[in-house]
C-alpha positions as a printed Julia matrix, in Angstrom:
255×3 Matrix{Float64}:
 115.2    38.63   -7.74
 113.29   40.18   -5.07
 115.43   42.53   -3.07
 115.09   42.64    0.7
 114.11   45.84    2.15
 116.69   46.87    4.64
 115.16   47.21    8.05
 115.81   50.36    9.9
 117.48   49.81   13.19
 115.05   50.28   16.1
 115.37   53.64   17.7
 116.37   53.64   21.29
 113.68   55.1    23.48
 114.56   58.53   24.81
 114.47   59.46   28.44
 111.02   59.61   29.9
 109.82   63.12   30.52
 110.25   64.24   34.11
 107.14   64.51   36.08
 106.76   67.88   37.61
 106.5    67.74   41.33
 103.21   68.97   42.53
 103.56   72.32   44.16
 102.92   71.93   47.85
 101.52   75.08   49.3
 102.36   76.05   52.84
  99.46   75.45   55.17
  97.46   78.49   56.0
  98.25   79.85   59.46
  95.84   78.6    62.05
  93.45   81.25   63.31
  94.44   82.63   66.74
  92.59   80.86   69.47
  89.88   82.96   71.07
  90.7    81.37   74.39
  94.35   82.39   74.17
  93.34   85.87   73.11
  90.95   86.12   76.05
  93.67   84.98   78.43
  96.0    87.59   77.02
  93.49   90.38   77.55
  92.62   89.04   80.98
  96.3    89.1    81.93
  96.59   92.68   80.72
  93.47   93.66   82.66
  94.69   92.06   85.87
  98.08   93.7    85.43
  96.43   97.1    85.0
  94.27   96.58   88.1
  97.29   95.43   90.13
  99.27   98.46   89.0
  96.4   100.78   89.86
  96.1    99.42   93.39
  99.85   99.47   93.91
  99.87  103.18   93.06
  97.04  103.79   95.52
  98.86  101.87   98.26
 101.99  103.95   97.72
 100.09  107.26   97.58
  98.0   106.52  100.68
 101.1   105.58  102.62
 101.7   109.34  102.73
  98.45  111.09  101.79
  95.19  110.65  103.75
  92.77  108.49  101.75
  89.79  110.48  100.5
  86.18  109.38  100.96
  85.69  105.66  100.32
  82.85  103.75   98.65
  81.01  102.98  101.89
  81.26  106.57  103.1
  79.93  107.75   99.75
  76.92  105.45  100.01
  76.25  106.59  103.59
  76.58  110.25  102.6
  74.01  109.64   99.87
  71.68  107.79  102.26
  71.97  110.24  105.15
  72.46  113.45  103.21
  75.97  113.87  104.61
  78.48  112.34  107.0
  80.73  113.57  109.78
  84.44  112.89  109.21
  87.6   114.72  110.19
  91.1   113.36  109.55
  93.73  113.76  112.28
  97.37  112.69  112.27
  98.78  110.05  114.6
 100.25  112.77  116.83
  96.7   114.13  117.37
  95.35  110.81  118.66
  95.65  109.77  122.3
  97.97  106.75  122.55
  95.39  104.93  124.65
  92.98  105.1   121.7
  95.36  103.08  119.56
  95.93  100.52  122.31
  92.2   100.23  122.93
  91.41   99.63  119.25
  94.1    96.95  119.04
  92.95   95.29  122.27
  89.37   95.23  120.98
  89.9    94.2   117.36
  93.33   92.62  116.87
  95.39   91.89  119.98
  98.17   90.29  117.92
  98.4    93.25  115.53
 102.14   93.67  116.12
 102.88   89.98  115.74
 101.38   89.15  112.33
 101.93   90.19  108.7
  98.27   90.95  107.96
  96.58   87.67  108.82
  96.17   86.27  112.32
  96.43   82.56  111.53
  95.61   81.56  115.11
  92.37   83.56  115.04
  91.51   82.17  111.6
  91.97   78.58  112.77
  89.86   79.23  115.86
  87.14   80.86  113.74
  87.1    77.91  111.34
  86.82   75.45  114.22
  83.97   77.5   115.65
  82.26   77.66  112.24
  82.38   81.45  112.13
  84.55   84.22  110.72
  83.98   86.46  113.75
  87.25   87.71  115.14
  89.33   86.46  112.23
  89.58   89.77  110.35
  92.63   91.79  111.39
  92.93   95.56  111.52
  95.07   95.38  108.36
  92.33   93.49  106.51
  89.7    95.96  107.7
  91.8    98.87  106.45
  92.12   97.24  103.03
  88.37   96.64  102.88
  87.45  100.14  104.07
  89.97  102.1   102.01
  90.34  100.17   98.75
  87.33   97.88   98.37
  83.66   97.66   99.3
  81.47   96.13  102.0
  79.94   92.67  101.66
  81.0    89.05  101.84
  81.53   88.19   98.18
  84.37   85.86   97.23
  85.7    88.46   94.78
  86.11   91.03   97.54
  87.61   88.46   99.89
  90.13   87.4    97.23
  91.13   91.01   96.53
  91.42   91.68  100.26
  93.69   88.65  100.64
  95.96   89.89   97.84
  96.09   93.53   98.95
  96.63   92.99  102.67
 100.26   91.75  102.37
 101.0    94.64   99.98
  99.75   97.18  102.53
 101.75   95.43  105.26
 104.84   95.62  103.04
 104.65   99.32  102.21
 102.96  100.79  105.3
 104.24  100.84  108.84
 102.05   99.36  111.57
 101.58  102.86  112.92
 100.33  104.05  109.54
  97.91  101.14  109.27
  96.45  101.92  112.7
  96.35  105.65  111.97
  94.32  105.06  108.81
  92.1   102.55  110.57
  91.19  104.99  113.34
  90.45  107.7   110.79
  88.14  105.68  108.53
  86.32  103.44  111.03
  82.63  104.11  111.63
  81.72  104.88  115.27
  78.06  105.82  114.86
  75.59  106.2   112.02
  77.4   108.56  109.62
  80.23  109.31  112.08
  83.64  108.3   110.72
  87.04  108.62  112.33
  88.31  108.95  115.88
  88.23  112.76  115.89
  84.62  113.01  114.71
  83.67  110.27  117.2
  85.38  111.98  120.14
  83.58  115.21  119.34
  80.27  113.45  118.69
  80.18  111.39  121.88
  82.29  113.3   124.41
  82.83  116.8   122.98
  86.62  116.44  123.19
  89.41  116.08  120.67
  90.92  112.69  119.87
  94.18  113.65  121.57
  92.33  114.25  124.88
  90.46  110.95  125.1
  90.68  109.19  128.46
  91.21  105.46  128.85
  87.5   104.99  129.59
  86.38  107.07  126.59
  88.82  105.35  124.24
  87.63  101.93  125.4
  84.0   102.96  124.93
  84.72  103.98  121.34
  86.54  100.72  120.69
  83.61   98.78  122.15
  81.2   100.11  119.51
  83.47   99.39  116.53
  82.05   95.99  115.51
  78.45   97.3   115.48
  78.43  101.12  115.44
  74.83  101.42  114.28
  73.48   99.5   117.26
  75.9   100.46  120.05
  76.51  103.8   121.72
  79.58  105.09  123.51
  77.71  107.87  125.3
  74.7   105.75  126.33
  76.31  102.35  126.77
  74.27   99.22  127.24
  75.24   96.69  129.89
  77.06   94.75  127.17
  79.05   97.83  126.06
  79.96   98.56  129.7
  81.19   95.01  130.16
  83.09   95.11  126.89
  84.62   98.45  127.9
  86.08   96.94  131.05
  87.58   94.09  129.04
  89.15   96.53  126.57
  90.67   98.7   129.32
  92.26   95.6   130.78
  93.41   94.4   127.37
  94.95   97.78  126.5
  96.93   97.72  129.73
  98.07   94.16  129.03
  99.4    94.8   125.51
 101.2    97.89  126.79
 102.86   95.83  129.52
 103.85   92.82  127.41
 105.14   94.81  124.43
 102.37   94.04  121.92
 101.88   97.77  121.34
 105.53   98.48  120.57
 105.12   98.36  116.77
 102.86  101.41  116.64
 103.92  103.46  119.66
 106.84  105.85  119.41
C-alpha cells in the first residue's frame, strides 16, 4: 500500500520589501543674475554720486565755491585767470537787478525752470533764453560746459536741489561771482576792476547794464568798448532793471 506523501501547506507570501524612495536632492541655487548685480552696483554708484552732490550743495550754501572745471581749463589755456570773490553786501544792488533783467526776468517767480521761456524756446526751435540763472549756476559750479544729454540730465536733477537749499539771493550772489565777463575774467568784482577800475559795490546803472550785456558772449563782447549791439542791449537792460524793481520781481533777492 503506497502511502501518500503529505503535502506541505503552501506558505503565505510575506510582505513585499519596501521600495526605498529615491533621494531627491534640493536644486542647486541659481547663479545670481549679472544684470541684477549690475543694477545693484549702479544703484549704489548713483546713490554715492547723489550724496556727494548733496554735500557740495549744502557746503556751498555757506562757503564760496572754489575754482570750477571751466575756470581750471581756462587757467590752463591762458596761463592764469582773474577772479575775486565778493559777498552780496559788496555788490551794487543794480548789478543784481541788471543780471536778472538780462538773463532771467522771472527769476523770483520760478523754482529753477522758467516753463514759459522753455515753451517759447521749443516753439522757436531753439534753447536760447530757456536756461535760468539757477541752471547756469548749477552748470558753472557743479558740472561742465557742453550740450551733452548727461550734463543736461544732471543739471535738471540738481537745479531743484539748489533751489531748495539756497536762497534766491545766494543763487544770484554765486552767479555774479562765477560768471565770465571777458576772456579769463570771472566774477563781478574782477569785471568791475577790469573794465571800469571800480569795485563791484560802486558800479553805476550804466556800468552794471554793460556787464550784464556781455554775459551771453563774454569772449566776443566788451563792456568798455561796446559795439552798437551792446549799446542797444544795455539800454534794454537798464529799462528792464527798473521794471523788475518797480513791479516787485526783484524782491526775492533784495534786502
